[in-house]
N, CA, C and O atoms as a printed pandas DataFrame, in Angstrom:
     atom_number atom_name residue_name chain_id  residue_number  x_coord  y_coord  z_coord
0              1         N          UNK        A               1    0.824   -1.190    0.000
1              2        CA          UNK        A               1    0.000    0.000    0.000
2              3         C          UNK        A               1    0.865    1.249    0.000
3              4         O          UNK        A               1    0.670    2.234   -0.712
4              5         N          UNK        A               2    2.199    1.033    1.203
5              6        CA          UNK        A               2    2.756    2.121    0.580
6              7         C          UNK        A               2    3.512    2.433   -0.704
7              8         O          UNK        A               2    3.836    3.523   -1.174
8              9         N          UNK        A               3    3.690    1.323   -1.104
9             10        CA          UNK        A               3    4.602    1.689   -2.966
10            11         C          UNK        A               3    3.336    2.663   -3.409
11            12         O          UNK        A               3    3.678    3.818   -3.666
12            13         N          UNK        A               4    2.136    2.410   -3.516
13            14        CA          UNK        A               4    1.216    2.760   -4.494
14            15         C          UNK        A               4    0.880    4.204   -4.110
15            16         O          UNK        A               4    0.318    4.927   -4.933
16            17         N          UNK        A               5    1.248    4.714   -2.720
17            18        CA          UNK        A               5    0.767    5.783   -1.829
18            19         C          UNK        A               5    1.820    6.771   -2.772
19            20         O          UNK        A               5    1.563    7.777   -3.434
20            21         N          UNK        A               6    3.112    6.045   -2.541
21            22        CA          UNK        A               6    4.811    6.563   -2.966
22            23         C          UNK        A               6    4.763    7.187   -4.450
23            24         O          UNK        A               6    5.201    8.306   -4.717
24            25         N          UNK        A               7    3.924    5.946   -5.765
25            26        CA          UNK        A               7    3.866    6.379   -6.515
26            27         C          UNK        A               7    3.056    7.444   -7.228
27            28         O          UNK        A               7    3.498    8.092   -8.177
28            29         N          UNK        A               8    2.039    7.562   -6.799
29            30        CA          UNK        A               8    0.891    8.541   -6.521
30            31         C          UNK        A               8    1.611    9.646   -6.406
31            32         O          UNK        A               8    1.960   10.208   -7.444
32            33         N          UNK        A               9    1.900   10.070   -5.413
33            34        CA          UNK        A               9    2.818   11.320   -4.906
34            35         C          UNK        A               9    4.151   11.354   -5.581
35            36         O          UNK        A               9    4.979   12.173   -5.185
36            37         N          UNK        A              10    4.474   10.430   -6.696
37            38        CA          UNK        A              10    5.597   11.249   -7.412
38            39         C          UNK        A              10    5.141   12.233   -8.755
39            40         O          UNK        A              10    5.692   13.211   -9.260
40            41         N          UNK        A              11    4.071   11.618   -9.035
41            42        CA          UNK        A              11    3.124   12.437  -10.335
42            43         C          UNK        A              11    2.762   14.167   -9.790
43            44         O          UNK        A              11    2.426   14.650   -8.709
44            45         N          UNK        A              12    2.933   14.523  -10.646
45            46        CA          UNK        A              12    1.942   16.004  -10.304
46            47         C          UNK        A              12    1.170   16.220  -10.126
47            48         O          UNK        A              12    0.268   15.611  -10.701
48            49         N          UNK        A              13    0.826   17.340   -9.118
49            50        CA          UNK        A              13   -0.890   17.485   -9.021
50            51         C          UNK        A              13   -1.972   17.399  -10.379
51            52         O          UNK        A              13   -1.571   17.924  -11.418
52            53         N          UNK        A              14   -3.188   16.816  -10.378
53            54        CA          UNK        A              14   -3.806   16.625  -11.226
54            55         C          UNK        A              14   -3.513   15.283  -11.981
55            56         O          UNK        A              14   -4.433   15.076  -12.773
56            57         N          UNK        A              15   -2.865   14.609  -12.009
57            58        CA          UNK        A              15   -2.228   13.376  -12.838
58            59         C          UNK        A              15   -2.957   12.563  -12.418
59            60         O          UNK        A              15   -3.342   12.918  -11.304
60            61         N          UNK        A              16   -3.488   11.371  -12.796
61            62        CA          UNK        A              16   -3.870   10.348  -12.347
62            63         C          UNK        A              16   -3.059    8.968  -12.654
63            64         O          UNK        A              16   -3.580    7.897  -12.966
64            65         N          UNK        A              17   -1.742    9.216  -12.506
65            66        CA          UNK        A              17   -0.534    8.615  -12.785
66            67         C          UNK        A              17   -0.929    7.229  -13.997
67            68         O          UNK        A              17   -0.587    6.056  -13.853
68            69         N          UNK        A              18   -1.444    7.602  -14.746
69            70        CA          UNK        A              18   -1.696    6.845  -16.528
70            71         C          UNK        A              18   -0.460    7.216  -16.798
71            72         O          UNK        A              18    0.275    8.067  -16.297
72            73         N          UNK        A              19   -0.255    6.011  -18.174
73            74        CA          UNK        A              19    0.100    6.423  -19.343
74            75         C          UNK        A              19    0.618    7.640  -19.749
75            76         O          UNK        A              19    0.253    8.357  -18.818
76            77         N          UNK        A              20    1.207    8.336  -20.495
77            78        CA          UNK        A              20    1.214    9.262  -21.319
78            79         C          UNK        A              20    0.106    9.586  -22.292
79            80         O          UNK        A              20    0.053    8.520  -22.906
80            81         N          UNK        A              21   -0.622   10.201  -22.721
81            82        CA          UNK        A              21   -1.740   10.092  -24.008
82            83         C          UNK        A              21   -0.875   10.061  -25.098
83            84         O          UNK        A              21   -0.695    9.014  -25.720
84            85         N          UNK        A              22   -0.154   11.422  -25.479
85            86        CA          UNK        A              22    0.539   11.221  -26.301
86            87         C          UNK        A              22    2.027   10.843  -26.289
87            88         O          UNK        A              22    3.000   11.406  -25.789
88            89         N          UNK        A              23    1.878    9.539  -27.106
89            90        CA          UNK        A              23    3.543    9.408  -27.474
90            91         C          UNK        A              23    4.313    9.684  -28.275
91            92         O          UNK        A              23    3.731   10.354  -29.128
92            93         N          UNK        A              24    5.893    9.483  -28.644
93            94        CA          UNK        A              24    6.667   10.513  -29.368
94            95         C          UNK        A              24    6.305    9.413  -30.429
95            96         O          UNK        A              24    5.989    8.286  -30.049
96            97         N          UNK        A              25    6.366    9.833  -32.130
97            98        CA          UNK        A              25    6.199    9.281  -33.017
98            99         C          UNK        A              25    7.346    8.374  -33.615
99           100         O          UNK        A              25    8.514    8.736  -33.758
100          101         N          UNK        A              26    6.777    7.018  -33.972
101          102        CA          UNK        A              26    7.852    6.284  -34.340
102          103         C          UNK        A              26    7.530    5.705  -35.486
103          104         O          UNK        A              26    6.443    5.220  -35.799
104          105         N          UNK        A              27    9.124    5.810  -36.487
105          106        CA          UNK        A              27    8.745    5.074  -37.692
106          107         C          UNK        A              27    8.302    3.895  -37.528
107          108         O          UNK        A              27    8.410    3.225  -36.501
108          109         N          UNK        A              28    7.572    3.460  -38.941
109          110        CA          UNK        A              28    7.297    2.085  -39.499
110          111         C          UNK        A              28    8.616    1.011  -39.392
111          112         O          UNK        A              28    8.590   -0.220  -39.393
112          113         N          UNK        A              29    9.896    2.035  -39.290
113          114        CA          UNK        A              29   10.661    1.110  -39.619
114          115         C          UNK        A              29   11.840    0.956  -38.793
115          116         O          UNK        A              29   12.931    0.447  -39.048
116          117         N          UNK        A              30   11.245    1.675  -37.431
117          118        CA          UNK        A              30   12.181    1.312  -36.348
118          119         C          UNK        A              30   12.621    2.861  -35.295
119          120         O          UNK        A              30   11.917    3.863  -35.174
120          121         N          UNK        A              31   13.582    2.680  -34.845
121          122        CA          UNK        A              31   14.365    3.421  -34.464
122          123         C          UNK        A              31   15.850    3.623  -34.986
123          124         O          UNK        A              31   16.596    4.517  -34.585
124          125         N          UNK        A              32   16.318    2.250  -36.353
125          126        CA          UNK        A              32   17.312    2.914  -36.204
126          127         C          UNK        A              32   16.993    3.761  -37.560
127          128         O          UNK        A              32   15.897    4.277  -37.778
128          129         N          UNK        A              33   18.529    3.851  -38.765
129          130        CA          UNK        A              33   17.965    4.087  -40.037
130          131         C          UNK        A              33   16.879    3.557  -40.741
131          132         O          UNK        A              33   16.115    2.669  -40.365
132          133         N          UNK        A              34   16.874    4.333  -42.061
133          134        CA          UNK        A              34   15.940    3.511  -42.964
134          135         C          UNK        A              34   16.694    2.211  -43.459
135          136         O          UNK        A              34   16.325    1.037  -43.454
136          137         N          UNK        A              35   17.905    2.817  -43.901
137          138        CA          UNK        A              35   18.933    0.800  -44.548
138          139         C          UNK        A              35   18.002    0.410  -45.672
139          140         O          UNK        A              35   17.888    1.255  -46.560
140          141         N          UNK        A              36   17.316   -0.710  -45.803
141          142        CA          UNK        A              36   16.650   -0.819  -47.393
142          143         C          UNK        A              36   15.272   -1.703  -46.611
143          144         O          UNK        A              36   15.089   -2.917  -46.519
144          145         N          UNK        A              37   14.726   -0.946  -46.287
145          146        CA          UNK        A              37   13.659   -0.808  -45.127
146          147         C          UNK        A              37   12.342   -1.158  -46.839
147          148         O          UNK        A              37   11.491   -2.033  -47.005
148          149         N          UNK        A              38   12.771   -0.063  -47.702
149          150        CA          UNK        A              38   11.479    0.354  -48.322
150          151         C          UNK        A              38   11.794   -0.812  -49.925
151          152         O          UNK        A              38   11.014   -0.960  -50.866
152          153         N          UNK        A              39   13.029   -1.395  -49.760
153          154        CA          UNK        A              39   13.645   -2.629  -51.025
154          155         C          UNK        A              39   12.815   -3.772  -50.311
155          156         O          UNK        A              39   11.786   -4.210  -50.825
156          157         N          UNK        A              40   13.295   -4.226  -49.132
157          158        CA          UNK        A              40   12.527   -5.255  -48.135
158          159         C          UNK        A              40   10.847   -4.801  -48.165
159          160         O          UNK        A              40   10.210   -5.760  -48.599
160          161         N          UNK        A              41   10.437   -4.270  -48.015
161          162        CA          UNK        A              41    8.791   -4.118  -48.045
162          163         C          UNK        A              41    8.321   -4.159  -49.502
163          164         O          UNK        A              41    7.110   -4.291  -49.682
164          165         N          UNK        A              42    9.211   -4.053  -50.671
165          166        CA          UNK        A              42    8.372   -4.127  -51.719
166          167         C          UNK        A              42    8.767   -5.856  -51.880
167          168         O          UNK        A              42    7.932   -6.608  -52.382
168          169         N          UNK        A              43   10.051   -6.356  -51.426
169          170        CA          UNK        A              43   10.242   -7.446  -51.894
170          171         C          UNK        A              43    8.957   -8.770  -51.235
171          172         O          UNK        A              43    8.650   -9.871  -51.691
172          173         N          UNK        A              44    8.416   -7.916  -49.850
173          174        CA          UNK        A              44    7.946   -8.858  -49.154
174          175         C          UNK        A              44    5.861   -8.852  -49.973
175          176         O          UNK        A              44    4.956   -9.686  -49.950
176          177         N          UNK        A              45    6.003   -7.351  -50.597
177          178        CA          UNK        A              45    4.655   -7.657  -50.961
178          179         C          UNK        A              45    4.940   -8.122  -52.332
179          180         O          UNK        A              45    3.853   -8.422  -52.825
180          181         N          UNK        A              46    5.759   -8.294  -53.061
181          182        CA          UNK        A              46    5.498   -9.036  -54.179
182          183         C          UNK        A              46    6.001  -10.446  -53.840
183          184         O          UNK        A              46    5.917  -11.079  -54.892
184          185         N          UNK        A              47    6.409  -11.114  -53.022
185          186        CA          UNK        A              47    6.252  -12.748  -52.251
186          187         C          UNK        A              47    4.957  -13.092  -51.980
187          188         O          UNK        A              47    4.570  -14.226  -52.263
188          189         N          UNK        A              48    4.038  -12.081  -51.343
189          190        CA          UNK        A              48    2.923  -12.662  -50.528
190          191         C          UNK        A              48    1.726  -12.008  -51.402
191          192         O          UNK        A              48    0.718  -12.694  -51.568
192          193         N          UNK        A              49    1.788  -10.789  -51.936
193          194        CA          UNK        A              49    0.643  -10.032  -52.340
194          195         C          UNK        A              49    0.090  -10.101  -54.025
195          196         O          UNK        A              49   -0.982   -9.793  -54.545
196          197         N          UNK        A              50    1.375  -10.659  -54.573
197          198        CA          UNK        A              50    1.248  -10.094  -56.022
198          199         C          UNK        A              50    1.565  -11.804  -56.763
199          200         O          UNK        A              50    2.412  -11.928  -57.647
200          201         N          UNK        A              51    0.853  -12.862  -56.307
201          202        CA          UNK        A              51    1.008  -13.921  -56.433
202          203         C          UNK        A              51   -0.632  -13.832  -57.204
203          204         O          UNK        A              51   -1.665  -13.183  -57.039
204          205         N          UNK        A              52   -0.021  -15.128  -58.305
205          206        CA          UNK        A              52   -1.565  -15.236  -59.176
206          207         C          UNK        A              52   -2.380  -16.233  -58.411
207          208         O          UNK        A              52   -1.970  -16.575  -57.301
208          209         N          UNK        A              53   -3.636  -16.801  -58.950
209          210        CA          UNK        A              53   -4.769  -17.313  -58.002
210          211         C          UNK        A              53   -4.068  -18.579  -58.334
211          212         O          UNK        A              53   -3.889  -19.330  -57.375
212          213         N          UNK        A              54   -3.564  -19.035  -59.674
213          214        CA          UNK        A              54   -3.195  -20.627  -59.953
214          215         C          UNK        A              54   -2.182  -20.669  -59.094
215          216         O          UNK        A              54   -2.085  -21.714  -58.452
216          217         N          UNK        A              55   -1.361  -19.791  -58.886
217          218        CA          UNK        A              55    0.150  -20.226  -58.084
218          219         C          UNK        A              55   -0.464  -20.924  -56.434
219          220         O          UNK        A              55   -0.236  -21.941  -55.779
220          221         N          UNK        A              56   -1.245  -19.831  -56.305
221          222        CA          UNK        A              56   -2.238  -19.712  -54.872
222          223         C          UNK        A              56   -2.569  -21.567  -54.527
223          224         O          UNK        A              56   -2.271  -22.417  -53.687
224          225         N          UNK        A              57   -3.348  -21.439  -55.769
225          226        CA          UNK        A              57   -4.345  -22.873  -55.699
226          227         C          UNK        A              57   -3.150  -24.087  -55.741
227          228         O          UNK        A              57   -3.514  -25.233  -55.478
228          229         N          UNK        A              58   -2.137  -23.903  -55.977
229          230        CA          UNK        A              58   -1.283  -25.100  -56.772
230          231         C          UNK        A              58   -0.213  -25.534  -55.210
231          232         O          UNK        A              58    0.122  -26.547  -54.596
232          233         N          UNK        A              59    0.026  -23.826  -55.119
233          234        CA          UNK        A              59    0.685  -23.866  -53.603
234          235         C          UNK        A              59    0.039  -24.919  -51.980
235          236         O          UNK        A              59    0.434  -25.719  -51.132
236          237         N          UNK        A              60   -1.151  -24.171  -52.415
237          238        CA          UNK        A              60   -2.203  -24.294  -51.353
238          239         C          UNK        A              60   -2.683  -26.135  -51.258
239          240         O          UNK        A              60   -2.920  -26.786  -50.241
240          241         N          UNK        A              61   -2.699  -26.539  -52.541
241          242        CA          UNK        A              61   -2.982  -28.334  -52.492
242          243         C          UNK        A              61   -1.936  -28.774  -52.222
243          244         O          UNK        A              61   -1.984  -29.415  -51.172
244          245         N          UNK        A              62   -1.103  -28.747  -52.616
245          246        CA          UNK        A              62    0.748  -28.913  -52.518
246          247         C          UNK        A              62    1.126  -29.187  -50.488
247          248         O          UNK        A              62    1.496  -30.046  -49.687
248          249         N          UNK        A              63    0.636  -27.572  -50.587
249          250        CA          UNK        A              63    0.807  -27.683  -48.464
250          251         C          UNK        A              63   -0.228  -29.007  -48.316
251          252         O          UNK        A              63    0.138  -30.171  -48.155
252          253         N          UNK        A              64   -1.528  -28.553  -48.407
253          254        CA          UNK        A              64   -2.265  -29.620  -47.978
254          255         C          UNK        A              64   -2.108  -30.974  -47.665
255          256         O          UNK        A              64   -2.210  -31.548  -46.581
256          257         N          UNK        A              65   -1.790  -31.482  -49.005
257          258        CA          UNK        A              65   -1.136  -32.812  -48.977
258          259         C          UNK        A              65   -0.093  -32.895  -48.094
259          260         O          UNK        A              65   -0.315  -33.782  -47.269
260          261         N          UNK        A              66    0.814  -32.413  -47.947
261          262        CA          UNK        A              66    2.012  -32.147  -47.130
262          263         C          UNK        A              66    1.835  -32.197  -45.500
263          264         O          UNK        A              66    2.628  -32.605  -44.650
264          265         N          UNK        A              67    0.555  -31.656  -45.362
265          266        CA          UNK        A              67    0.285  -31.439  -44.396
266          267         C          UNK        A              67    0.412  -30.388  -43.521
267          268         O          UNK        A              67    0.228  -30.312  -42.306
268          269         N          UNK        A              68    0.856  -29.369  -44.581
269          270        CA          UNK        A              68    1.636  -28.015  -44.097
270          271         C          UNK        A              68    0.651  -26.742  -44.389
271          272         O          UNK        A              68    0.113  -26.467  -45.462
272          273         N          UNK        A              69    0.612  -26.446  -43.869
273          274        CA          UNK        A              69    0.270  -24.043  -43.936
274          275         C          UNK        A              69    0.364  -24.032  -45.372
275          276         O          UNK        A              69    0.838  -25.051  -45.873
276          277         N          UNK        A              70   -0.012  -23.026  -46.204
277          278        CA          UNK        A              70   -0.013  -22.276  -47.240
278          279         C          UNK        A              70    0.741  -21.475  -47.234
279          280         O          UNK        A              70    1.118  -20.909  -48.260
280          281         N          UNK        A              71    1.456  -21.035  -45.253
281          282        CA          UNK        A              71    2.276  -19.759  -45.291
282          283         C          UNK        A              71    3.682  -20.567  -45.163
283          284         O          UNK        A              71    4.727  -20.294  -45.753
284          285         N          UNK        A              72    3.380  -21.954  -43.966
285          286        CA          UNK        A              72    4.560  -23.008  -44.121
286          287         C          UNK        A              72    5.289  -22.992  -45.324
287          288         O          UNK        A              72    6.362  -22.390  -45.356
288          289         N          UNK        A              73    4.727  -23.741  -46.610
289          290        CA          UNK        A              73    4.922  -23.936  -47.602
290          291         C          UNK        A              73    5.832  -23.212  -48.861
291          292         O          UNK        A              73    6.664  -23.614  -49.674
292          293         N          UNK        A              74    4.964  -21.471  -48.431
293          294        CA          UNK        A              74    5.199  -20.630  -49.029
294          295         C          UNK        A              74    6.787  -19.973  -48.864
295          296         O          UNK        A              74    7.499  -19.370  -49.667
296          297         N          UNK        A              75    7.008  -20.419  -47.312
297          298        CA          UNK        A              75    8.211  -19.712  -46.882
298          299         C          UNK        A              75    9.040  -20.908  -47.132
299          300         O          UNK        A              75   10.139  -20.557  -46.705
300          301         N          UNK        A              76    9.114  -21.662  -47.406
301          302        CA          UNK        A              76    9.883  -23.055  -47.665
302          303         C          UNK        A              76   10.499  -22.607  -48.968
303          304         O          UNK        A              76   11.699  -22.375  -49.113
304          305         N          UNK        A              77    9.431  -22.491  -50.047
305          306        CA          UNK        A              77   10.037  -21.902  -51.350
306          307         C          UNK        A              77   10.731  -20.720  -51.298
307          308         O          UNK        A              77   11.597  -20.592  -52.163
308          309         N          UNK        A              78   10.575  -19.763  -50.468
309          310        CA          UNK        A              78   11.319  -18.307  -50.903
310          311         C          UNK        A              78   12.453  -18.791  -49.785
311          312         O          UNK        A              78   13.538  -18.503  -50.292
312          313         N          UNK        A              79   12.612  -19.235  -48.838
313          314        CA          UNK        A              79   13.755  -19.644  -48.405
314          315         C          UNK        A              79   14.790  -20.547  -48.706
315          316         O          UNK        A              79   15.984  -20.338  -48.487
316          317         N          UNK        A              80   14.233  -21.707  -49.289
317          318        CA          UNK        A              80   15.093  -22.280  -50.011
318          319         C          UNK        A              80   15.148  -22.390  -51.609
319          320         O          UNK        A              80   16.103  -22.950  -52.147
320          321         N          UNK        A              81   14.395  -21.996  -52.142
321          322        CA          UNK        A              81   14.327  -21.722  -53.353
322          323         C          UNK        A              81   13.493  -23.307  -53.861
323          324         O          UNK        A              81   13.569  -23.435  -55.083
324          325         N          UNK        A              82   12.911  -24.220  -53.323
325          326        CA          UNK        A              82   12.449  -25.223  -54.120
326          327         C          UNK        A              82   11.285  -25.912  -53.508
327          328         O          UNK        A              82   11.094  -26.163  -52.318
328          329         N          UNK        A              83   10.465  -26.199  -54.647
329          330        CA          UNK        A              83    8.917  -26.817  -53.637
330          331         C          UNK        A              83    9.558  -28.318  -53.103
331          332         O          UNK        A              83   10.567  -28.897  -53.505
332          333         N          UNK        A              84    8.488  -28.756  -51.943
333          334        CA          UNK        A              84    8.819  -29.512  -51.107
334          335         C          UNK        A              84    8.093  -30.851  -51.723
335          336         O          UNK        A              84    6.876  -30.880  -51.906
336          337         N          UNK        A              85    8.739  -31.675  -51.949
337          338        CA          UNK        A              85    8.296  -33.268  -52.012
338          339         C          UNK        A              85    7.502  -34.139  -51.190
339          340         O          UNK        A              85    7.446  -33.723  -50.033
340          341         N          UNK        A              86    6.841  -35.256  -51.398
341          342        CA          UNK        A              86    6.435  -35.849  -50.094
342          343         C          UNK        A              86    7.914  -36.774  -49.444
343          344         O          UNK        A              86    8.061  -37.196  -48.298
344          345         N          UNK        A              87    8.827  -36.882  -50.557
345          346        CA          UNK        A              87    9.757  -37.543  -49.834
346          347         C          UNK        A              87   10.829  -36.778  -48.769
347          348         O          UNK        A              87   11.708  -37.295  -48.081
348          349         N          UNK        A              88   10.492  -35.561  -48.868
349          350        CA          UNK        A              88   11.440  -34.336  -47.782
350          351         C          UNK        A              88   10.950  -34.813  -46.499
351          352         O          UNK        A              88   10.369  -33.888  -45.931
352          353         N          UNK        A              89   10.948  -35.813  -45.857
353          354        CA          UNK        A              89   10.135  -36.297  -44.871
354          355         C          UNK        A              89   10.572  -35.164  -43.453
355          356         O          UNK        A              89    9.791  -34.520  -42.753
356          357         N          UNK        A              90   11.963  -35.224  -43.380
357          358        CA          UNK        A              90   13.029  -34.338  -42.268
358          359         C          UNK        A              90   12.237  -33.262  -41.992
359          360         O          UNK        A              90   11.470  -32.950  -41.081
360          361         N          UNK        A              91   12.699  -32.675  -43.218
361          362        CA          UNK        A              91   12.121  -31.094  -43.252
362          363         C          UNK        A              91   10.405  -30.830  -43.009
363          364         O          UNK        A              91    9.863  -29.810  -42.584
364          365         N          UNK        A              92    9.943  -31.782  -43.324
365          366        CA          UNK        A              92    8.313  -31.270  -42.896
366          367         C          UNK        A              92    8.606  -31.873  -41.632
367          368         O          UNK        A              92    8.896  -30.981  -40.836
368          369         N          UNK        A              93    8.644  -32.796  -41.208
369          370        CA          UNK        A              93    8.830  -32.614  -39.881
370          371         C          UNK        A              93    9.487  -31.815  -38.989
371          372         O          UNK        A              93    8.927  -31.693  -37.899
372          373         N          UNK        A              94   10.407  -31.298  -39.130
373          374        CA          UNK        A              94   11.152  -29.927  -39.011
374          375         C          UNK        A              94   10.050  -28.837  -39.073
375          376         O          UNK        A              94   10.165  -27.958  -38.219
376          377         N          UNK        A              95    9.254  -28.757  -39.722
377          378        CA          UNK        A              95    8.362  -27.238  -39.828
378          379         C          UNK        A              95    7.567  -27.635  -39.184
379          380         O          UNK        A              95    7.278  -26.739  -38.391
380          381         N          UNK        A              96    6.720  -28.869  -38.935
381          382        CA          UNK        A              96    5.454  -29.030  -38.048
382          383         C          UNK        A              96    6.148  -29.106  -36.475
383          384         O          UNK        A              96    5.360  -29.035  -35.531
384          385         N          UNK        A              97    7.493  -29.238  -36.210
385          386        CA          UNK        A              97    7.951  -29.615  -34.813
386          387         C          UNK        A              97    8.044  -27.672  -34.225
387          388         O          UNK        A              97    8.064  -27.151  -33.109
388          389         N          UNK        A              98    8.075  -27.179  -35.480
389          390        CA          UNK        A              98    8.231  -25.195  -35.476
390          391         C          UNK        A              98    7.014  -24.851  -34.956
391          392         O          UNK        A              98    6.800  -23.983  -34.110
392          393         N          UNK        A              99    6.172  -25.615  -35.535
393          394        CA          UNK        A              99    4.909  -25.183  -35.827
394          395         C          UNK        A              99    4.041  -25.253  -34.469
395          396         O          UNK        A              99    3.037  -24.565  -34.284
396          397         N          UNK        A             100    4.678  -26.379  -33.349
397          398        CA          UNK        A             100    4.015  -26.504  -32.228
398          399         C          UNK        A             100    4.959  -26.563  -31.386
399          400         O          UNK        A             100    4.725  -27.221  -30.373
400          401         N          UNK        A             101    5.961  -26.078  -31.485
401          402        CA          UNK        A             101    6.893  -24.826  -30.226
402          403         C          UNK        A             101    6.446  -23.180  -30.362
403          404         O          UNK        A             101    6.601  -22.315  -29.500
404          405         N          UNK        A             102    5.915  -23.043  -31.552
405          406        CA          UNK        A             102    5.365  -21.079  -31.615
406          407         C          UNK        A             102    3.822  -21.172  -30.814
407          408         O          UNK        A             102    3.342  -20.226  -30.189
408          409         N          UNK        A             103    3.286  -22.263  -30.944
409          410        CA          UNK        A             103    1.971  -22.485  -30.082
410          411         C          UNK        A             103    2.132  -22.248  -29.291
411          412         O          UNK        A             103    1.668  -21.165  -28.934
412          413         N          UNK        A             104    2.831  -22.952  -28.447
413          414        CA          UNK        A             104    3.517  -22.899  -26.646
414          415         C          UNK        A             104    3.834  -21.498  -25.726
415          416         O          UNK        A             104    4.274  -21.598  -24.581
């Protein structure tokens, strides 16, 4: 009770020791420089955004079968550069063992 008494009385009269309302403005792209802030954001919407519906659909049965995400899948190819087999047995197991440690 007394911390809360303590902190109370370090604020100024009128304060109801909140938050700030306003905060100082921060880029999209951090605190430090820009660096290739705005190369990386176009590269990432033409990976995810500017994909045709067949690639979509072809991707999307591909995971399925696999047993994997559409986003799993997707990042498999732009990371390693090659679609995944059913015989990659390792590696999908590798992404589903990812997949339920980010749950946790």
């Amino acid at each position: 009770m007394a911390a809360i008494e303590a902190k109370a009385s370090d604020a100024p009269v009128g304060h109801n020791g909140g938050p700030p309302l306003e905060q100082e403005h921060r880029p999209e792209w951090g605190d430090g420089g820009i660096g290739n802030y705005f190369y990386w954001k176009a590269a990432h919407r033409a990976a995810w955004h500017n994909v045709s519906p067949g690639i979509v659909m072809f991707r999307l049965r591909k995971a399925e079968r696999l047993g994997l995400t559409y986003e799993e899948y997707t990042l498999e190819i732009l990371e390693r550069g090659r679609h995944l087999q059913i015989e990659d047995v390792e590696r999908i197991a590798e992404i589903k063992t990812a997949r339920s440690l980010k749950r946790k």
